[in-house]
mmCIF file of C-alpha atoms in Angstrom:
data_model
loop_
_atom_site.group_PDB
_atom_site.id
_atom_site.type_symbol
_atom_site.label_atom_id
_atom_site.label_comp_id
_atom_site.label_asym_id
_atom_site.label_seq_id
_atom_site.Cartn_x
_atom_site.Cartn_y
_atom_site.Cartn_z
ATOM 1 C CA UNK A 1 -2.491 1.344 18.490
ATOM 2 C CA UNK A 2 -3.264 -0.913 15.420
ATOM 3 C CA UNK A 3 -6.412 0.864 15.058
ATOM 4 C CA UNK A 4 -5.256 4.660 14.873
ATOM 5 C CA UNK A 5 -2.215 4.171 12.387
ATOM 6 C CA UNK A 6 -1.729 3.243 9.049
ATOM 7 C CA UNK A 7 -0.442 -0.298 8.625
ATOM 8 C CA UNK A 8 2.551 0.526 6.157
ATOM 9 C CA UNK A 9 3.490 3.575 7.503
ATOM 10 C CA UNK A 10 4.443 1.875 11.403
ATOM 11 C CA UNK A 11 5.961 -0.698 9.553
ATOM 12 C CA UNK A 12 8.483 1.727 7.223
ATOM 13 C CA UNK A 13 11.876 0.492 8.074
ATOM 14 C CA UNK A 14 10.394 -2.765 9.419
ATOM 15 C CA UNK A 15 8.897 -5.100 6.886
ATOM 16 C CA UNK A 16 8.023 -1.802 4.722
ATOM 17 C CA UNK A 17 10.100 0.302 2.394
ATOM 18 C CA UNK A 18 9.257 3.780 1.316
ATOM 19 C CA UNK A 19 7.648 4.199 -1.660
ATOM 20 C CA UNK A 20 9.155 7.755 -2.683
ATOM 21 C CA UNK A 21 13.303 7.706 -1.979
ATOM 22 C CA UNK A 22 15.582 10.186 -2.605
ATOM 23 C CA UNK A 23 17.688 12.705 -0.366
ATOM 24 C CA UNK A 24 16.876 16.503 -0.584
ATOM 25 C CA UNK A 25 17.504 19.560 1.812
ATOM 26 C CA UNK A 26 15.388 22.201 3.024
ATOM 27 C CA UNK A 27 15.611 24.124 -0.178
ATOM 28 C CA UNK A 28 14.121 21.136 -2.397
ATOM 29 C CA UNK A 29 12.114 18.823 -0.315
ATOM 30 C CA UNK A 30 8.833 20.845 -1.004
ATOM 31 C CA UNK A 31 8.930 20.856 -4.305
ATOM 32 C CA UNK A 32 10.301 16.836 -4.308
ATOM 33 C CA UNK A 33 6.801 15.787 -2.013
ATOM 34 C CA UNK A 34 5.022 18.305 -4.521
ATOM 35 C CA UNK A 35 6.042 16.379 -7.691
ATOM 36 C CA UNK A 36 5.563 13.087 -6.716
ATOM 37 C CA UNK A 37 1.639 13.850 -5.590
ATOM 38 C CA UNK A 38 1.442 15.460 -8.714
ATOM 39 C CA UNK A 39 3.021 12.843 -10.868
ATOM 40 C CA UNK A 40 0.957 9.867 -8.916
ATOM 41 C CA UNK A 41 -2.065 11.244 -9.509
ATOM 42 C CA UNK A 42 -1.489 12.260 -12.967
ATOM 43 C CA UNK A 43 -0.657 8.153 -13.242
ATOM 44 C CA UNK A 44 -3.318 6.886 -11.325
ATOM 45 C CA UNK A 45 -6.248 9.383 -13.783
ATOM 46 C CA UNK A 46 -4.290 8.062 -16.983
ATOM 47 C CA UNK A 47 -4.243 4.576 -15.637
ATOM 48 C CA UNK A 48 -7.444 3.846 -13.977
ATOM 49 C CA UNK A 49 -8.261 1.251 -15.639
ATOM 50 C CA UNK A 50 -4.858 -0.696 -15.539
ATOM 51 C CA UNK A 51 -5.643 -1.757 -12.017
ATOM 52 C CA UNK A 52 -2.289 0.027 -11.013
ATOM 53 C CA UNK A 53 -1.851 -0.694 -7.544
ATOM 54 C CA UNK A 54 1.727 1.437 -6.086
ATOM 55 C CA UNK A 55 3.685 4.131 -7.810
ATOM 56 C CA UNK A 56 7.772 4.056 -6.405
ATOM 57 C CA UNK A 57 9.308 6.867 -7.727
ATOM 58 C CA UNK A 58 13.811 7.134 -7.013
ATOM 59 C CA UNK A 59 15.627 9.820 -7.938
ATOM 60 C CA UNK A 60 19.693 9.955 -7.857
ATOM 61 C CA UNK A 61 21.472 13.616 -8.463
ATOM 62 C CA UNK A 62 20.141 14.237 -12.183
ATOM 63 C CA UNK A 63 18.288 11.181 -12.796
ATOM 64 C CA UNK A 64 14.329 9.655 -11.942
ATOM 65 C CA UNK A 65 13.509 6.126 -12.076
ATOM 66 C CA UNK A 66 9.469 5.456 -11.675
ATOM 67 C CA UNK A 67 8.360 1.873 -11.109
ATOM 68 C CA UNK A 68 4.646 1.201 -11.671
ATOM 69 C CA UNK A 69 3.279 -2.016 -10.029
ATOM 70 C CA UNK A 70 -0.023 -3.111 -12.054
ATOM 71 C CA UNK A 71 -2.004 -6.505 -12.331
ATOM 72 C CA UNK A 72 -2.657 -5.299 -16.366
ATOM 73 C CA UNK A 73 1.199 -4.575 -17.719
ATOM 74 C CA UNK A 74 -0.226 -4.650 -21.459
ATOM 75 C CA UNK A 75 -2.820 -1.771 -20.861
ATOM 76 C CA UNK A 76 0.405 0.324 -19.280
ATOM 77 C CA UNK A 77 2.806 -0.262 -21.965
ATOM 78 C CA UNK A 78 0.801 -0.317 -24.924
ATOM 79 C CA UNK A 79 0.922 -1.587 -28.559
ATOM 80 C CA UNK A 80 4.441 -1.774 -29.545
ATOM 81 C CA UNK A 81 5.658 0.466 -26.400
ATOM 82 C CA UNK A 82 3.092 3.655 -27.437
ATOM 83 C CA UNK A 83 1.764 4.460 -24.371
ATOM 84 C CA UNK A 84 4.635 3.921 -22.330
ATOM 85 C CA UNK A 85 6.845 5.997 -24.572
ATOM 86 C CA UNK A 86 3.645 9.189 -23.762
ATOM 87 C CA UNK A 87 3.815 8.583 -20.652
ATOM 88 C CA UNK A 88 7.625 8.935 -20.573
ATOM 89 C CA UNK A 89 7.925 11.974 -21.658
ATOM 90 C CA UNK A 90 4.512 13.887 -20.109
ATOM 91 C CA UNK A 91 6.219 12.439 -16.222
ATOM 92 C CA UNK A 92 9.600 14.354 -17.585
ATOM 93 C CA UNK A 93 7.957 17.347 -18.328
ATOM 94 C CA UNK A 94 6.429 17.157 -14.812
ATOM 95 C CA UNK A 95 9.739 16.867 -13.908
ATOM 96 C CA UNK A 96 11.079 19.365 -15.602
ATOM 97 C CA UNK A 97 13.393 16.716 -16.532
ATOM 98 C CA UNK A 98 15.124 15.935 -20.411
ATOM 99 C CA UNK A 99 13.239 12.891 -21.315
ATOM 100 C CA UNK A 100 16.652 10.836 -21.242
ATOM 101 C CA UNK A 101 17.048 10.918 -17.817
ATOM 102 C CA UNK A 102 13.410 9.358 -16.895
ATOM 103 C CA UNK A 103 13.448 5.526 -16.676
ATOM 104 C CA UNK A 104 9.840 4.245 -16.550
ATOM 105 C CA UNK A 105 9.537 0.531 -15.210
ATOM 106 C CA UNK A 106 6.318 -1.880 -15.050
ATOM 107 C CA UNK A 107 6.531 -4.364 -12.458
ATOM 108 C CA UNK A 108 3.713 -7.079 -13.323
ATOM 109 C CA UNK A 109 1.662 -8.168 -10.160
ATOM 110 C CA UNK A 110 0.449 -11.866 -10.833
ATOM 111 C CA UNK A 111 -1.768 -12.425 -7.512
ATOM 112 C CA UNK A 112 -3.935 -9.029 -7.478
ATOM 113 C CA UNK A 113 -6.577 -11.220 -4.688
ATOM 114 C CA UNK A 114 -4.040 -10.818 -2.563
ATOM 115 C CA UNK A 115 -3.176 -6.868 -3.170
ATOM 116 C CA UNK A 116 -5.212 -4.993 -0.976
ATOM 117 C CA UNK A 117 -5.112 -1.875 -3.061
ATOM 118 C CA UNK A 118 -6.839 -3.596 -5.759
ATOM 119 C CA UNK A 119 -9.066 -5.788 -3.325
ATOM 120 C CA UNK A 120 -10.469 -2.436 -2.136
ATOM 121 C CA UNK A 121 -10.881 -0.833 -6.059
ATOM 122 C CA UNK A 122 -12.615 -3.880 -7.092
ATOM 123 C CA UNK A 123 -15.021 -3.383 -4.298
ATOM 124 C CA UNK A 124 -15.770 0.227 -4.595
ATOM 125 C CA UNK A 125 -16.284 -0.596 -8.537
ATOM 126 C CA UNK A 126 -18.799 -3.223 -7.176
ATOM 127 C CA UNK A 127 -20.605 -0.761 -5.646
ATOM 128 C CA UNK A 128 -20.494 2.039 -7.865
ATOM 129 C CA UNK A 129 -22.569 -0.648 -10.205
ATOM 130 C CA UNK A 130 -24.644 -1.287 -7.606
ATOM 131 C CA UNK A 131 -24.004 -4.555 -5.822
ATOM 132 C CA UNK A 132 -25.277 -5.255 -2.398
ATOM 133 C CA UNK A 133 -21.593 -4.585 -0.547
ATOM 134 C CA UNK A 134 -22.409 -7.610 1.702
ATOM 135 C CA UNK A 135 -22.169 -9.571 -1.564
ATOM 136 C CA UNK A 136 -19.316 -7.620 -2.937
ATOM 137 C CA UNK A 137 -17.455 -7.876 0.665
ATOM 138 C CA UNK A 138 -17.735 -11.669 0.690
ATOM 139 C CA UNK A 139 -16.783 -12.515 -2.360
ATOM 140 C CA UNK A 140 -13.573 -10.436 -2.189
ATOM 141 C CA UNK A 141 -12.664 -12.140 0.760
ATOM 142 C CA UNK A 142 -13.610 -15.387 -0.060
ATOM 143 C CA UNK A 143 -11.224 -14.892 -3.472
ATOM 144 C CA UNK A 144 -8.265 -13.476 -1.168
ATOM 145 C CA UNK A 145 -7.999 -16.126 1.612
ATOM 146 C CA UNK A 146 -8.700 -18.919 -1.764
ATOM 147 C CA UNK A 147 -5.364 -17.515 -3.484
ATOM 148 C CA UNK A 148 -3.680 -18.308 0.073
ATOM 149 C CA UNK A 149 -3.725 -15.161 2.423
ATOM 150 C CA UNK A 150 -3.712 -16.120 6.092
ATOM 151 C CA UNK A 151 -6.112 -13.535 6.706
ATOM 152 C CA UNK A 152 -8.341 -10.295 5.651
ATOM 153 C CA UNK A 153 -10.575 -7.750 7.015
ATOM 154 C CA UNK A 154 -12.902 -5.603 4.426
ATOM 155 C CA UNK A 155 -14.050 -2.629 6.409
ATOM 156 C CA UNK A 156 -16.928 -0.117 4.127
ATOM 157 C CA UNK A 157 -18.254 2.874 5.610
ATOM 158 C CA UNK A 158 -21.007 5.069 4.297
ATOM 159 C CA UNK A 159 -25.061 5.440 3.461
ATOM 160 C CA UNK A 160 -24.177 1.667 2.384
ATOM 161 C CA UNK A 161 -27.483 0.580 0.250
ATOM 162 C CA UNK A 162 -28.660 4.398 0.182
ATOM 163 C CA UNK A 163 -29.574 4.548 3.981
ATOM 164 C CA UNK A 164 -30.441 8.124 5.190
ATOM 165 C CA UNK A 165 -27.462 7.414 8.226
ATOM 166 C CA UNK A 166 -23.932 6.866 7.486
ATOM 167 C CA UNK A 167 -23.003 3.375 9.148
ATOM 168 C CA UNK A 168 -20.123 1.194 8.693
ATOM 169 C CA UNK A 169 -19.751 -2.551 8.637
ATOM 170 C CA UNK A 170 -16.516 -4.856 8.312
ATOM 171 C CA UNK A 171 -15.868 -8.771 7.501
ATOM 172 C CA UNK A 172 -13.297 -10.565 8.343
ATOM 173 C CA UNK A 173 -12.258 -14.340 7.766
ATOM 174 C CA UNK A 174 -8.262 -15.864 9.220
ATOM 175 C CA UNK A 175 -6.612 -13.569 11.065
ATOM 176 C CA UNK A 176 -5.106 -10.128 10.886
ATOM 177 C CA UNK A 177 -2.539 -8.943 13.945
ATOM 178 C CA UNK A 178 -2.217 -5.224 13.737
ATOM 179 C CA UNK A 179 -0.349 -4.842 16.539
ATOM 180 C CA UNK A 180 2.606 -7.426 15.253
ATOM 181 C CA UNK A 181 5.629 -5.435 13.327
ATOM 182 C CA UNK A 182 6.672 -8.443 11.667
ATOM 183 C CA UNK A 183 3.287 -9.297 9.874
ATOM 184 C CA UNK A 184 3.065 -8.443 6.243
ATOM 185 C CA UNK A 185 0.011 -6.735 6.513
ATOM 186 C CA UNK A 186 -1.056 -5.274 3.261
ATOM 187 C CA UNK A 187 -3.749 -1.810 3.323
ATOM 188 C CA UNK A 188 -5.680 -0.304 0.792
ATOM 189 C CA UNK A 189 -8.141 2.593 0.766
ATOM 190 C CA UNK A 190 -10.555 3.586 -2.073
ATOM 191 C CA UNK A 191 -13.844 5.238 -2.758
ATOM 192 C CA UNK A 192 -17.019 4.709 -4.195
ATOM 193 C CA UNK A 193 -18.832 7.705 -5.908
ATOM 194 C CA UNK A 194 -22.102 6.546 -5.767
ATOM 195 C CA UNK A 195 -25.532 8.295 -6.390
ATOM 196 C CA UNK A 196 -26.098 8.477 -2.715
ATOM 197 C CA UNK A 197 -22.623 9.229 -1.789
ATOM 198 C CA UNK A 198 -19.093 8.317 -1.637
ATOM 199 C CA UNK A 199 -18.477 5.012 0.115
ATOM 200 C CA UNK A 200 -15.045 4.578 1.290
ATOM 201 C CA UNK A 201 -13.400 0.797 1.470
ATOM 202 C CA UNK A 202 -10.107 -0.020 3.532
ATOM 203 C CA UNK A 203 -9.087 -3.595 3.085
ATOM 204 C CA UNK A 204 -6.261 -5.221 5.305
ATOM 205 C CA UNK A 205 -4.453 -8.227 3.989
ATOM 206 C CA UNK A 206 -2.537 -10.580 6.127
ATOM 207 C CA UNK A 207 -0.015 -12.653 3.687
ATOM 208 C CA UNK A 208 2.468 -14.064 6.661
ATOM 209 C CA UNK A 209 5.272 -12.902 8.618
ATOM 210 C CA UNK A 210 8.512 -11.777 7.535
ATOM 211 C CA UNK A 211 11.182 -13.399 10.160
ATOM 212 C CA UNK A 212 14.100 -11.124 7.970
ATOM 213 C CA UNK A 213 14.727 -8.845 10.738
ATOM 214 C CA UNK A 214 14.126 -11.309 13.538
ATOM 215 C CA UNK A 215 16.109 -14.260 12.336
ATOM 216 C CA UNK A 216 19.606 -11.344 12.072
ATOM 217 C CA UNK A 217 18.588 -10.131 15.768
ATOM 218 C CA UNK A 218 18.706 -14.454 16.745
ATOM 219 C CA UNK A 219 22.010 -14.457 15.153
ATOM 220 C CA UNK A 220 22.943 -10.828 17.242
ATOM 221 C CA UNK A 221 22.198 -12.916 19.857
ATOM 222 C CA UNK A 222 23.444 -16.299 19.489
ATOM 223 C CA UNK A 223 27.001 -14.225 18.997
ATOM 224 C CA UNK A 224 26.432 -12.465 22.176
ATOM 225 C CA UNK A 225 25.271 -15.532 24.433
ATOM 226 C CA UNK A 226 28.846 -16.116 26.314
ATOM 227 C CA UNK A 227 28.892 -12.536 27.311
ATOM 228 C CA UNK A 228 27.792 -11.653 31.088
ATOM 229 C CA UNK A 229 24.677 -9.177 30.760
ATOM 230 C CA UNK A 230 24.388 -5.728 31.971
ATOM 231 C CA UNK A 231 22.633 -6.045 35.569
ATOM 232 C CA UNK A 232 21.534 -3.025 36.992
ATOM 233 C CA UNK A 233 23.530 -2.093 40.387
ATOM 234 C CA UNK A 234 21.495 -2.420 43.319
ATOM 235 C CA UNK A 235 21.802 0.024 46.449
ATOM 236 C CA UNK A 236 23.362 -1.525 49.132
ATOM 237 C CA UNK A 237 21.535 -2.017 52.551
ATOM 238 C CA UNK A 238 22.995 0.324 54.881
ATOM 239 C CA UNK A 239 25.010 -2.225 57.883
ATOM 240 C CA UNK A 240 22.401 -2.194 60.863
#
Protein backbone atom coordinates (compact mmCIF):
# COMPACT_ATOMS: atom_id res chain seq x y z
CA UNK A 1 0.00 0.00 0.00
CA UNK A 2 2.84 2.47 0.97
CA UNK A 3 4.41 1.74 -2.22
CA UNK A 4 1.50 2.51 -4.81
CA UNK A 5 0.25 5.91 -3.22
CA UNK A 6 1.48 9.14 -2.74
CA UNK A 7 2.57 9.84 0.83
CA UNK A 8 0.63 13.27 1.31
CA UNK A 9 -2.20 12.50 -0.53
CA UNK A 10 -3.29 9.14 2.03
CA UNK A 11 -2.43 11.30 4.68
CA UNK A 12 -4.94 14.50 3.59
CA UNK A 13 -7.15 14.89 6.55
CA UNK A 14 -4.67 12.95 8.71
CA UNK A 15 -1.40 14.65 9.46
CA UNK A 16 -1.82 16.49 5.89
CA UNK A 17 -3.81 19.51 4.84
CA UNK A 18 -4.71 20.37 1.32
CA UNK A 19 -2.72 22.57 -0.37
CA UNK A 20 -5.50 24.24 -2.71
CA UNK A 21 -8.89 25.09 -0.38
CA UNK A 22 -11.80 26.62 -1.36
CA UNK A 23 -15.53 25.43 -1.99
CA UNK A 24 -16.92 25.51 -5.62
CA UNK A 25 -19.87 23.66 -7.45
CA UNK A 26 -20.09 21.88 -10.57
CA UNK A 27 -20.26 25.03 -12.58
CA UNK A 28 -16.74 26.41 -11.23
CA UNK A 29 -14.62 23.63 -10.01
CA UNK A 30 -12.98 23.17 -13.54
CA UNK A 31 -11.97 26.27 -14.04
CA UNK A 32 -10.82 26.59 -9.96
CA UNK A 33 -8.31 23.13 -10.55
CA UNK A 34 -7.50 24.93 -14.00
CA UNK A 35 -6.18 28.16 -12.37
CA UNK A 36 -4.33 26.92 -9.72
CA UNK A 37 -2.10 24.48 -12.23
CA UNK A 38 -1.81 27.39 -14.19
CA UNK A 39 -0.88 29.85 -11.53
CA UNK A 40 1.70 27.14 -9.81
CA UNK A 41 3.46 26.65 -12.64
CA UNK A 42 3.60 30.12 -13.75
CA UNK A 43 5.31 30.49 -9.93
CA UNK A 44 7.41 27.68 -9.96
CA UNK A 45 9.11 29.01 -13.99
CA UNK A 46 9.38 32.64 -12.38
CA UNK A 47 10.81 31.24 -9.22
CA UNK A 48 13.13 28.50 -10.02
CA UNK A 49 15.72 29.62 -8.56
CA UNK A 50 14.14 30.68 -5.13
CA UNK A 51 14.17 27.07 -4.08
CA UNK A 52 10.28 27.44 -3.64
CA UNK A 53 9.20 24.35 -2.24
CA UNK A 54 4.80 24.40 -1.90
CA UNK A 55 2.38 26.84 -3.40
CA UNK A 56 -1.18 27.02 -0.96
CA UNK A 57 -3.47 28.94 -2.72
CA UNK A 58 -7.31 29.93 -0.46
CA UNK A 59 -9.87 31.58 -1.90
CA UNK A 60 -13.10 33.00 0.13
CA UNK A 61 -16.28 34.38 -2.09
CA UNK A 62 -14.37 37.38 -3.92
CA UNK A 63 -11.07 37.13 -2.44
CA UNK A 64 -7.47 34.82 -3.10
CA UNK A 65 -4.86 34.48 -0.61
CA UNK A 66 -1.52 32.61 -2.11
CA UNK A 67 1.11 31.51 0.40
CA UNK A 68 4.52 30.64 -1.09
CA UNK A 69 6.80 28.47 1.15
CA UNK A 70 10.60 29.09 0.00
CA UNK A 71 14.08 28.47 1.75
CA UNK A 72 15.25 32.04 -0.27
CA UNK A 73 12.33 34.74 0.93
CA UNK A 74 14.70 37.69 -0.37
CA UNK A 75 14.92 36.32 -4.04
CA UNK A 76 10.77 36.13 -3.83
CA UNK A 77 10.13 39.47 -2.52
CA UNK A 78 12.68 41.49 -4.01
CA UNK A 79 14.48 44.86 -3.49
CA UNK A 80 12.20 47.05 -1.64
CA UNK A 81 9.00 44.67 -2.36
CA UNK A 82 9.56 44.85 -6.54
CA UNK A 83 9.13 41.55 -7.41
CA UNK A 84 6.55 40.68 -5.11
CA UNK A 85 4.45 43.67 -6.05
CA UNK A 86 4.89 41.89 -10.27
CA UNK A 87 4.07 39.04 -9.16
CA UNK A 88 0.92 40.37 -7.44
CA UNK A 89 -0.62 41.63 -10.00
CA UNK A 90 0.45 39.03 -13.14
CA UNK A 91 -1.35 35.97 -10.39
CA UNK A 92 -4.55 38.56 -10.44
CA UNK A 93 -4.68 38.79 -13.92
CA UNK A 94 -4.56 34.96 -13.99
CA UNK A 95 -7.25 35.31 -11.86
CA UNK A 96 -9.09 37.49 -13.52
CA UNK A 97 -9.11 39.08 -10.25
CA UNK A 98 -8.73 43.28 -9.32
CA UNK A 99 -5.32 43.29 -7.92
CA UNK A 100 -6.84 44.37 -4.40
CA UNK A 101 -8.31 41.34 -3.70
CA UNK A 102 -4.97 39.08 -4.15
CA UNK A 103 -2.97 38.71 -0.90
CA UNK A 104 0.47 37.22 -1.70
CA UNK A 105 2.30 35.69 1.46
CA UNK A 106 6.04 34.25 1.81
CA UNK A 107 6.38 31.80 4.42
CA UNK A 108 10.32 31.45 5.07
CA UNK A 109 11.46 27.71 5.42
CA UNK A 110 14.64 27.72 7.76
CA UNK A 111 15.56 23.80 7.61
CA UNK A 112 15.35 23.13 3.64
CA UNK A 113 17.66 19.47 4.54
CA UNK A 114 14.79 18.44 5.88
CA UNK A 115 12.16 19.51 2.94
CA UNK A 116 11.98 16.81 0.67
CA UNK A 117 10.88 18.93 -2.23
CA UNK A 118 14.04 20.73 -2.14
CA UNK A 119 16.15 17.55 -1.08
CA UNK A 120 15.00 16.09 -4.42
CA UNK A 121 15.73 19.66 -6.62
CA UNK A 122 19.07 19.85 -5.16
CA UNK A 123 19.73 16.39 -6.38
CA UNK A 124 18.42 16.57 -9.83
CA UNK A 125 20.57 20.01 -10.06
CA UNK A 126 23.49 17.70 -8.97
CA UNK A 127 23.03 15.73 -11.72
CA UNK A 128 22.14 17.97 -14.36
CA UNK A 129 25.98 19.26 -13.59
CA UNK A 130 27.06 16.06 -13.72
CA UNK A 131 27.78 14.48 -10.37
CA UNK A 132 28.01 10.80 -9.89
CA UNK A 133 24.20 10.45 -8.21
CA UNK A 134 25.75 7.92 -5.74
CA UNK A 135 27.71 10.96 -4.51
CA UNK A 136 24.90 13.36 -4.87
CA UNK A 137 22.43 10.68 -3.09
CA UNK A 138 24.71 10.38 -0.06
CA UNK A 139 25.45 13.52 0.64
CA UNK A 140 21.79 14.63 0.62
CA UNK A 141 21.05 12.14 3.00
CA UNK A 142 23.83 12.41 5.08
CA UNK A 143 22.85 16.48 5.36
CA UNK A 144 19.04 15.48 6.11
CA UNK A 145 19.37 12.87 8.92
CA UNK A 146 22.55 15.62 10.33
CA UNK A 147 19.78 18.50 10.63
CA UNK A 148 17.75 15.77 12.76
CA UNK A 149 15.29 13.72 10.49
CA UNK A 150 14.60 10.27 11.90
CA UNK A 151 14.82 8.94 8.59
CA UNK A 152 15.11 9.26 4.54
CA UNK A 153 14.98 7.29 1.46
CA UNK A 154 16.44 8.95 -1.98
CA UNK A 155 15.04 6.83 -4.74
CA UNK A 156 16.63 8.02 -8.72
CA UNK A 157 15.52 6.29 -11.67
CA UNK A 158 16.86 6.61 -15.17
CA UNK A 159 20.05 5.93 -17.74
CA UNK A 160 21.80 7.08 -14.30
CA UNK A 161 25.64 7.80 -15.48
CA UNK A 162 24.47 7.61 -19.30
CA UNK A 163 23.84 3.76 -19.28
CA UNK A 164 22.15 2.48 -22.52
CA UNK A 165 19.25 0.71 -19.87
CA UNK A 166 17.08 2.66 -17.68
CA UNK A 167 17.73 1.29 -14.00
CA UNK A 168 16.86 2.67 -10.74
CA UNK A 169 18.65 2.68 -7.43
CA UNK A 170 17.53 4.06 -3.86
CA UNK A 171 19.45 4.86 -0.38
CA UNK A 172 18.18 4.94 2.60
CA UNK A 173 19.64 5.67 6.20
CA UNK A 174 16.92 5.71 9.82
CA UNK A 175 13.79 4.70 9.07
CA UNK A 176 10.80 5.58 6.96
CA UNK A 177 7.17 3.73 7.82
CA UNK A 178 4.96 4.21 4.85
CA UNK A 179 2.39 2.31 5.97
CA UNK A 180 1.96 4.46 9.47
CA UNK A 181 -0.83 7.45 9.08
CA UNK A 182 0.57 9.23 11.86
CA UNK A 183 4.23 9.62 10.50
CA UNK A 184 5.13 12.96 9.08
CA UNK A 185 6.45 11.67 6.09
CA UNK A 186 7.54 14.37 3.78
CA UNK A 187 7.69 13.50 -0.52
CA UNK A 188 9.18 15.22 -3.20
CA UNK A 189 9.50 14.48 -6.92
CA UNK A 190 11.74 16.28 -9.48
CA UNK A 191 13.59 15.79 -12.70
CA UNK A 192 16.79 15.95 -14.17
CA UNK A 193 17.11 17.02 -17.90
CA UNK A 194 20.21 15.64 -18.63
CA UNK A 195 22.09 15.05 -21.99
CA UNK A 196 21.22 11.43 -21.84
CA UNK A 197 17.83 11.88 -20.49
CA UNK A 198 15.57 12.98 -17.85
CA UNK A 199 16.33 11.42 -14.48
CA UNK A 200 13.54 11.56 -12.12
CA UNK A 201 14.29 11.82 -8.07
CA UNK A 202 11.53 11.07 -5.32
CA UNK A 203 12.85 11.69 -1.87
CA UNK A 204 10.84 10.58 1.34
CA UNK A 205 11.53 12.32 4.58
CA UNK A 206 10.64 10.92 7.90
CA UNK A 207 10.65 14.01 10.56
CA UNK A 208 8.53 12.09 13.53
CA UNK A 209 5.09 11.35 14.35
CA UNK A 210 2.34 13.59 14.93
CA UNK A 211 0.32 12.05 18.12
CA UNK A 212 -2.45 15.26 17.40
CA UNK A 213 -5.10 13.02 16.28
CA UNK A 214 -4.21 10.08 18.48
CA UNK A 215 -3.72 11.78 21.79
CA UNK A 216 -7.92 13.44 21.15
CA UNK A 217 -9.02 9.69 20.21
CA UNK A 218 -7.06 8.62 24.04
CA UNK A 219 -9.07 11.31 25.51
CA UNK A 220 -12.47 9.88 23.32
CA UNK A 221 -11.61 7.07 25.10
CA UNK A 222 -10.59 7.71 28.52
CA UNK A 223 -14.30 9.57 28.57
CA UNK A 224 -15.88 6.48 27.33
CA UNK A 225 -14.05 3.82 29.65
CA UNK A 226 -17.09 3.35 32.32
CA UNK A 227 -19.42 2.60 29.52
CA UNK A 228 -20.30 -1.27 28.83
CA UNK A 229 -19.16 -1.98 25.07
CA UNK A 230 -21.22 -3.06 22.24
CA UNK A 231 -20.89 -7.06 22.17
CA UNK A 232 -22.17 -8.64 19.31
CA UNK A 233 -25.33 -11.02 20.13
CA UNK A 234 -24.55 -14.51 19.82
CA UNK A 235 -27.16 -17.19 18.45
CA UNK A 236 -28.39 -19.19 21.01
CA UNK A 237 -27.84 -23.06 21.02
CA UNK A 238 -31.01 -24.58 20.21
CA UNK A 239 -32.15 -26.76 23.89
CA UNK A 240 -31.15 -30.48 22.99
Amino acid sequence: MGQKVNPIGIRLGITKEWTSKWFANTQTFPQYVAQDHTIREFLRRKLKDASVSRIQIERSAKKASIAIHTARPGIVIGKKGEDIERLRAEVAKLLGMPLHDVRMNIAEIRKPELDAQLVAEGIAQQLERRVQFRRAMRRAVTNTMRIGAQGIKVRVSGRLNGAEIARSEWYREGRVPLHTFRADIDYGLAEAKTTYGVIGVKVWVFRGEVFDAAAGEKEAAAEGADAPRPQTERPSRAAE
